CSV table of C-alpha atoms and ligand atoms in Angstrom, one decimal:
chain,number,residue,atom,x,y,z
A,1,UNK,CA,-12.6,12.9,0.1
A,2,UNK,CA,-10.9,12.8,3.5
A,3,UNK,CA,-8.7,10.1,5.2
A,4,UNK,CA,-5.2,8.9,5.3
A,5,UNK,CA,-5.2,7.8,1.7
A,6,UNK,CA,-7.5,10.6,0.3
A,7,UNK,CA,-7.3,10.6,-3.5
A,8,UNK,CA,-4.9,7.7,-3.8
A,9,UNK,CA,-5.3,5.0,-6.4
A,10,UNK,CA,-4.3,1.5,-5.2
A,11,UNK,CA,-3.9,-1.9,-6.8
A,12,UNK,CA,-4.5,-4.6,-4.2
A,13,UNK,CA,-3.6,-8.2,-5.0
A,14,UNK,CA,-4.4,-11.2,-2.9
A,15,UNK,CA,-8.1,-11.1,-2.0
A,16,UNK,CA,-9.6,-14.6,-2.0
A,17,UNK,CA,-11.9,-14.6,1.1
A,18,UNK,CA,-13.0,-11.8,3.5
A,19,UNK,CA,-10.3,-13.2,5.9
A,20,UNK,CA,-7.6,-12.3,3.4
A,21,UNK,CA,-5.2,-9.6,4.7
A,22,UNK,CA,-5.7,-8.0,1.3
A,23,UNK,CA,-9.4,-7.7,2.0
A,24,UNK,CA,-8.8,-5.8,5.2
A,25,UNK,CA,-6.3,-3.5,3.3
A,26,UNK,CA,-8.8,-2.8,0.6
A,27,UNK,CA,-11.6,-2.2,3.0
A,28,UNK,CA,-9.6,0.2,5.2
A,29,UNK,CA,-8.1,1.9,2.2
A,30,UNK,CA,-11.6,2.7,0.8
A,31,UNK,CA,-12.7,3.9,4.2
A,32,UNK,CA,-9.7,6.2,4.2
A,33,UNK,CA,-10.4,7.8,0.9
A,34,UNK,CA,-8.6,5.5,-1.6
A,35,UNK,CA,-9.9,4.2,-4.9
A,36,UNK,CA,-9.1,0.5,-5.1
A,37,UNK,CA,-8.7,-1.9,-8.0
A,38,UNK,CA,-8.3,-5.6,-7.1
A,39,UNK,CA,-6.6,-8.4,-8.8
A,40,UNK,CA,-7.8,-12.0,-8.5
A,41,UNK,CA,-6.1,-15.3,-9.1
A,42,UNK,CA,-7.9,-18.5,-10.3
A,43,UNK,CA,-11.3,-18.4,-8.7
A,44,UNK,CA,-12.3,-15.0,-10.2
A,45,UNK,CA,-16.1,-15.3,-9.6
A,46,UNK,CA,-15.3,-15.9,-5.9
A,47,UNK,CA,-13.0,-12.9,-5.8
A,48,UNK,CA,-15.7,-10.8,-7.6
A,49,UNK,CA,-18.3,-11.9,-5.0
A,50,UNK,CA,-16.0,-11.0,-2.1
A,51,UNK,CA,-15.2,-7.6,-3.8
A,52,UNK,CA,-18.9,-6.7,-3.5
A,53,UNK,CA,-18.6,-6.9,0.3
A,54,UNK,CA,-16.2,-3.9,0.3
A,55,UNK,CA,-17.7,-0.5,1.2
A,56,UNK,CA,-17.4,0.3,-2.5
A,57,UNK,CA,-17.6,-2.6,-4.9
A,58,UNK,CA,-14.1,-2.8,-6.5
A,59,UNK,CA,-13.3,-3.9,-10.0
A,60,UNK,CA,-11.3,-7.2,-10.3
A,61,UNK,CA,-8.6,-7.8,-12.9
A,62,UNK,CA,-7.3,-11.4,-13.5
A,63,UNK,CA,-3.7,-11.8,-12.5
A,64,UNK,CA,-1.6,-14.9,-12.1
A,65,UNK,CA,1.7,-13.3,-11.0
A,66,UNK,CA,3.6,-16.2,-12.8
A,67,UNK,CA,1.9,-15.5,-16.1
A,68,UNK,CA,4.0,-13.2,-18.4
A,69,UNK,CA,0.9,-12.3,-20.5
A,70,UNK,CA,-1.1,-11.2,-17.5
A,71,UNK,CA,1.8,-9.1,-16.3
A,72,UNK,CA,2.4,-7.5,-19.7
A,73,UNK,CA,-1.3,-6.6,-20.0
A,74,UNK,CA,-1.7,-5.4,-16.4
A,75,UNK,CA,-1.1,-1.7,-16.8
A,76,UNK,CA,-3.6,-1.4,-19.7
A,77,UNK,CA,-6.2,-3.3,-17.7
A,78,UNK,CA,-5.7,-1.1,-14.7
A,79,UNK,CA,-6.0,2.0,-16.9
A,80,UNK,CA,-9.5,1.0,-17.7
A,81,UNK,CA,-10.4,1.9,-14.1
A,82,UNK,CA,-7.9,4.5,-12.9
A,83,UNK,CA,-5.5,6.9,-14.7
A,84,UNK,CA,-2.5,6.0,-12.6
A,85,UNK,CA,-1.4,4.2,-9.4
A,86,UNK,CA,-0.1,5.7,-6.1
A,87,UNK,CA,0.3,2.3,-4.4
A,88,UNK,CA,0.6,-1.4,-5.1
A,89,UNK,CA,-0.1,-4.1,-2.5
A,90,UNK,CA,1.5,-7.5,-2.9
A,91,UNK,CA,-0.4,-9.9,-0.6
A,92,UNK,CA,0.4,-13.2,-2.4
A,93,UNK,CA,2.0,-16.4,-1.2
A,94,UNK,CA,1.9,-20.0,-2.2
A,95,UNK,CA,4.0,-23.1,-1.6
A,96,UNK,CA,3.2,-26.7,-2.7
A,97,UNK,CA,2.5,-29.0,0.3
A,98,UNK,CA,5.8,-30.8,0.0
A,99,UNK,CA,7.5,-27.4,0.9
A,100,UNK,CA,5.7,-27.0,4.2
A,101,UNK,CA,5.0,-29.0,7.4
A,102,UNK,CA,8.5,-30.5,8.0
A,103,UNK,CA,9.3,-31.7,4.5
A,104,UNK,CA,12.3,-29.3,4.1
A,105,UNK,CA,14.8,-32.1,3.3
A,106,UNK,CA,12.7,-33.8,0.7
A,107,UNK,CA,10.9,-31.1,-1.2
A,108,UNK,CA,11.8,-31.4,-4.9
A,109,UNK,CA,13.3,-28.4,-6.7
A,110,UNK,CA,10.2,-28.1,-9.0
A,111,UNK,CA,8.0,-27.4,-5.9
A,112,UNK,CA,10.5,-25.1,-4.3
A,113,UNK,CA,10.8,-23.2,-7.6
A,114,UNK,CA,7.0,-22.7,-7.6
A,115,UNK,CA,7.1,-21.4,-4.1
A,116,UNK,CA,9.8,-18.9,-5.0
A,117,UNK,CA,8.2,-17.9,-8.2
A,118,UNK,CA,4.8,-17.1,-6.7
A,119,UNK,CA,6.0,-15.8,-3.3
A,120,UNK,CA,9.3,-14.1,-4.0
A,121,UNK,CA,10.1,-13.2,-7.6
A,122,UNK,CA,6.5,-12.0,-8.1
A,123,UNK,CA,7.1,-9.1,-5.8
A,124,UNK,CA,9.5,-7.7,-8.4
A,125,UNK,CA,7.3,-8.8,-11.4
A,126,UNK,CA,4.2,-7.0,-9.9
A,127,UNK,CA,6.1,-3.8,-9.2
A,128,UNK,CA,7.6,-3.7,-12.7
A,129,UNK,CA,4.2,-4.5,-14.3
A,130,UNK,CA,2.7,-1.5,-12.4
A,131,UNK,CA,5.6,0.8,-12.9
A,132,UNK,CA,4.3,2.6,-16.1
A,133,UNK,CA,1.4,3.8,-13.9
A,134,UNK,CA,3.4,5.1,-11.0
A,135,UNK,CA,5.0,8.4,-10.2
A,136,UNK,CA,7.3,9.8,-7.5
A,137,UNK,CA,5.7,9.4,-4.1
A,138,UNK,CA,4.3,6.0,-5.0
A,139,UNK,CA,4.7,2.9,-2.8
A,140,UNK,CA,4.9,-0.8,-3.1
A,141,UNK,CA,4.0,-2.8,0.1
A,142,UNK,CA,4.2,-6.6,0.6
A,143,UNK,CA,3.5,-9.0,3.5
A,144,UNK,CA,6.1,-11.2,5.1
A,145,UNK,CA,6.5,-13.6,8.0
A,146,UNK,CA,9.7,-12.8,9.9
A,147,UNK,CA,12.3,-14.6,7.9
A,148,UNK,CA,15.3,-13.8,10.1
A,149,UNK,CA,14.6,-17.2,11.9
A,150,UNK,CA,13.9,-20.8,10.9
A,151,UNK,CA,10.4,-21.7,12.1
A,152,UNK,CA,9.0,-25.2,12.6
A,153,UNK,CA,6.8,-26.3,9.7
A,154,UNK,CA,7.3,-23.1,7.6
A,155,UNK,CA,10.3,-24.7,5.8
A,156,UNK,CA,10.6,-23.5,2.1
A,157,UNK,CA,8.0,-20.8,2.6
A,158,UNK,CA,10.5,-19.3,5.1
A,159,UNK,CA,13.2,-19.4,2.5
A,160,UNK,CA,10.8,-17.7,0.1
A,161,UNK,CA,10.0,-15.0,2.6
A,162,UNK,CA,13.7,-14.4,3.3
A,163,UNK,CA,14.1,-13.9,-0.5
A,164,UNK,CA,11.0,-11.6,-0.5
A,165,UNK,CA,12.6,-9.5,2.3
A,166,UNK,CA,15.8,-9.2,0.3
A,167,UNK,CA,13.9,-8.5,-3.0
A,168,UNK,CA,12.1,-5.6,-1.2
A,169,UNK,CA,15.5,-4.1,-0.3
A,170,UNK,CA,16.7,-4.5,-3.9
A,171,UNK,CA,13.4,-3.0,-5.2
A,172,UNK,CA,13.9,-0.1,-2.8
A,173,UNK,CA,17.4,0.4,-4.3
A,174,UNK,CA,16.2,0.2,-7.9
A,175,UNK,CA,13.0,2.3,-7.6
A,176,UNK,CA,14.3,4.8,-5.1
A,177,UNK,CA,15.7,7.1,-7.8
A,178,UNK,CA,12.2,7.2,-9.3
A,179,UNK,CA,10.9,8.3,-5.9
A,180,UNK,CA,9.1,5.0,-5.3
A,181,UNK,CA,9.3,3.2,-2.0
A,182,UNK,CA,9.2,-0.5,-1.2
A,183,UNK,CA,8.4,-1.8,2.3
A,184,UNK,CA,7.1,-4.9,4.0
A,185,UNK,CA,4.8,-5.6,6.9
A,186,UNK,CA,5.9,-8.7,8.9
A,187,UNK,CA,2.6,-9.9,10.3
A,188,UNK,CA,2.1,-12.4,13.1
A,189,UNK,CA,-0.1,-15.5,12.5
A,190,UNK,CA,-3.6,-14.9,11.1
A,191,UNK,CA,-6.2,-17.5,10.2
A,192,UNK,CA,-6.4,-17.0,6.5
A,193,UNK,CA,-6.8,-19.5,3.7
A,194,UNK,CA,-3.0,-19.5,3.1
A,195,UNK,CA,-2.3,-20.1,6.8
A,196,UNK,CA,-4.8,-23.0,7.0
A,197,UNK,CA,-2.9,-24.7,4.2
A,198,UNK,CA,0.2,-24.9,6.4
A,199,UNK,CA,0.2,-28.3,8.3
A,200,UNK,CA,1.0,-27.6,11.9
A,201,UNK,CA,0.0,-23.9,11.8
A,202,UNK,CA,-1.4,-24.3,15.3
A,203,UNK,CA,2.2,-24.3,16.6
A,204,UNK,CA,2.4,-20.6,15.6
A,205,UNK,CA,-0.9,-19.9,17.2
A,206,UNK,CA,0.2,-21.5,20.5
A,207,UNK,CA,3.5,-19.8,20.5
A,208,UNK,CA,2.0,-16.4,19.9
A,209,UNK,CA,-0.5,-16.9,22.7
A,210,UNK,CA,2.4,-17.8,25.0
A,211,UNK,CA,5.1,-15.3,24.0
A,212,UNK,CA,3.7,-12.2,22.3
A,213,UNK,CA,3.9,-9.3,24.8
A,214,UNK,CA,0.8,-7.7,23.4
A,215,UNK,CA,-2.4,-9.7,23.2
A,216,UNK,CA,-2.5,-11.2,19.7
A,217,UNK,CA,-5.7,-12.0,17.8
A,218,UNK,CA,-5.5,-14.7,15.2
A,219,UNK,CA,-8.6,-13.4,13.5
A,220,UNK,CA,-8.0,-9.7,13.4
A,221,UNK,CA,-6.3,-8.7,10.2
A,222,UNK,CA,-6.8,-5.0,10.8
A,223,UNK,CA,-3.5,-4.2,12.6
A,224,UNK,CA,-1.5,-5.6,9.7
A,225,UNK,CA,-3.8,-3.8,7.3
A,226,UNK,CA,-3.3,-0.5,9.2
A,227,UNK,CA,0.4,-0.8,8.9
A,228,UNK,CA,0.1,-1.4,5.1
A,229,UNK,CA,-2.0,1.8,4.9
A,230,UNK,CA,0.5,3.8,6.8
A,231,UNK,CA,3.3,2.6,4.5
A,232,UNK,CA,1.2,3.5,1.4
A,233,UNK,CA,0.4,6.9,2.8
A,234,UNK,CA,2.4,10.1,2.7
A,235,UNK,CA,3.4,9.6,6.4
A,236,UNK,CA,6.5,7.5,5.6
A,237,UNK,CA,7.9,9.6,2.8
A,238,UNK,CA,11.6,8.8,3.5
A,239,UNK,CA,11.2,5.1,4.5
A,240,UNK,CA,12.1,2.4,2.1
A,241,UNK,CA,13.6,-1.1,2.2
A,242,UNK,CA,12.0,-1.3,5.7
A,243,UNK,CA,10.1,-4.2,7.5
A,244,UNK,CA,7.5,-3.1,10.0
A,245,UNK,CA,6.6,-5.9,12.5
A,246,UNK,CA,2.9,-6.2,13.3
A,247,UNK,CA,3.2,-9.3,15.5
A,248,UNK,CA,2.3,-8.1,19.0
A,249,UNK,CA,6.0,-7.6,19.7
A,250,UNK,CA,6.8,-11.3,19.3
A,251,UNK,CA,10.0,-10.7,17.3
A,252,UNK,CA,11.5,-8.4,20.0
A,253,UNK,CA,11.7,-11.1,22.7
A,254,UNK,CA,14.0,-14.1,23.2
A,255,UNK,CA,12.9,-17.5,24.5
A,256,UNK,CA,14.2,-18.8,27.9
B,301,NAD,N1,-1.9,-15.4,7.5
B,301,NAD,C1,-0.7,-15.3,8.1
B,301,NAD,O1,-0.5,-15.8,9.2
B,301,NAD,C2,0.4,-14.4,7.5
B,301,NAD,C3,1.4,-13.9,8.3
B,301,NAD,C4,2.4,-13.2,7.7
B,301,NAD,C5,2.4,-12.9,6.3
B,301,NAD,N2,1.4,-13.5,5.6
B,301,NAD,C6,1.4,-13.2,4.1
B,301,NAD,O2,0.3,-12.4,3.8
B,301,NAD,C7,0.1,-12.6,2.4
B,301,NAD,C8,-1.4,-12.8,2.1
B,301,NAD,O3,-1.8,-14.0,2.6
B,301,NAD,P1,-3.1,-14.3,3.5
B,301,NAD,O4,-2.6,-14.8,4.8
B,301,NAD,O5,-4.0,-13.1,3.5
B,301,NAD,O6,-3.8,-15.5,2.8
B,301,NAD,P2,-4.9,-15.6,1.6
B,301,NAD,O7,-5.0,-17.1,1.3
B,301,NAD,O8,-6.1,-14.9,1.9
B,301,NAD,O9,-4.1,-14.8,0.4
B,301,NAD,C9,-3.1,-15.4,-0.4
B,301,NAD,C10,-3.4,-14.9,-1.8
B,301,NAD,O10,-2.3,-15.3,-2.7
B,301,NAD,C11,-3.0,-15.5,-4.0
B,301,NAD,N3,-2.2,-16.2,-4.9
B,301,NAD,C12,-1.7,-17.5,-4.8
B,301,NAD,N4,-1.0,-17.8,-5.9
B,301,NAD,C13,-1.1,-16.7,-6.8
B,301,NAD,C14,-0.7,-16.4,-8.1
B,301,NAD,N5,0.0,-17.3,-8.8
B,301,NAD,N6,-0.9,-15.2,-8.7
B,301,NAD,C15,-1.6,-14.3,-8.0
B,301,NAD,N7,-2.1,-14.5,-6.7
B,301,NAD,C16,-1.8,-15.7,-6.1
B,301,NAD,C17,-4.3,-16.2,-3.6
B,301,NAD,O11,-5.2,-16.1,-4.6
B,301,NAD,C18,-4.7,-15.5,-2.3
B,301,NAD,O12,-5.6,-14.4,-2.7
B,301,NAD,C19,1.0,-13.7,1.9
B,301,NAD,O13,2.1,-13.2,1.4
B,301,NAD,C20,1.3,-14.4,3.2
B,301,NAD,O14,2.5,-15.2,3.1
B,301,NAD,C21,0.4,-14.2,6.1
């Protein structure tokens, strides 16, 4: 098998439609020689249907990242398909409606706690659950939306992403001695199911069209997926705790 990820075994979370960033990652990874196992949340039959659209139909394991039993059983379930893991992709985010769209001052703690549990803490939970299957050279990759700034309508999801970015650095610190890397891709706005659930998401779309120095497509998940593949590959062997921006260069420019 040839390709950037030849012979690598990957666990990819976060496929729900074929617009999911995770779907692009899984597709490109298979096209580049990887063996892919998916996890699905909630609507498993839908995820299984989408999984059949990959170049190679991929097995789907049920995983709610907030469910301790699912996490405890994950390694054994993955072992039914592959004998180890070289990479894990965290492509998961969720916040209750109160947390998004301008409700920052009113969102109750219970809702904020859900957003942080699913979108932030789960990065660590997933990595630890997969750790028994990983060896030196392995990589964990997650998806963020630049959390160095406060964005209109992103509200508590922005706080969750700031936490995710910090959690990735701490994971890099704690897994580095085992030879395992942790990196994030900061993607620009993409029309996925998660994005459509953000009231006012079109503000991001307009802003990117106006300001990103490179042309930005809202429907092309491949640039973000390619960066995930690069970080999972052997071509970033000494890079960890890093955030690679795949946003058309938006983050590099100031507004005037
Ligand atoms: N779409 C964008 O504009 C954009 C930009 C930057 C970063 N991101 C990030 O990319 C990642 C993937 O999102 P996407 O845009 O592909 O949307 P998506 O809706 O396709 O994927 C989100 C996934 O999270 C999963 N999920 C939600 N709660 C879960 C739980 N409790 N346990 C396990 N899985 C759960 C959903 O099932 C879904 O598959 C997210 O972290 C998102 O914040 C998205």
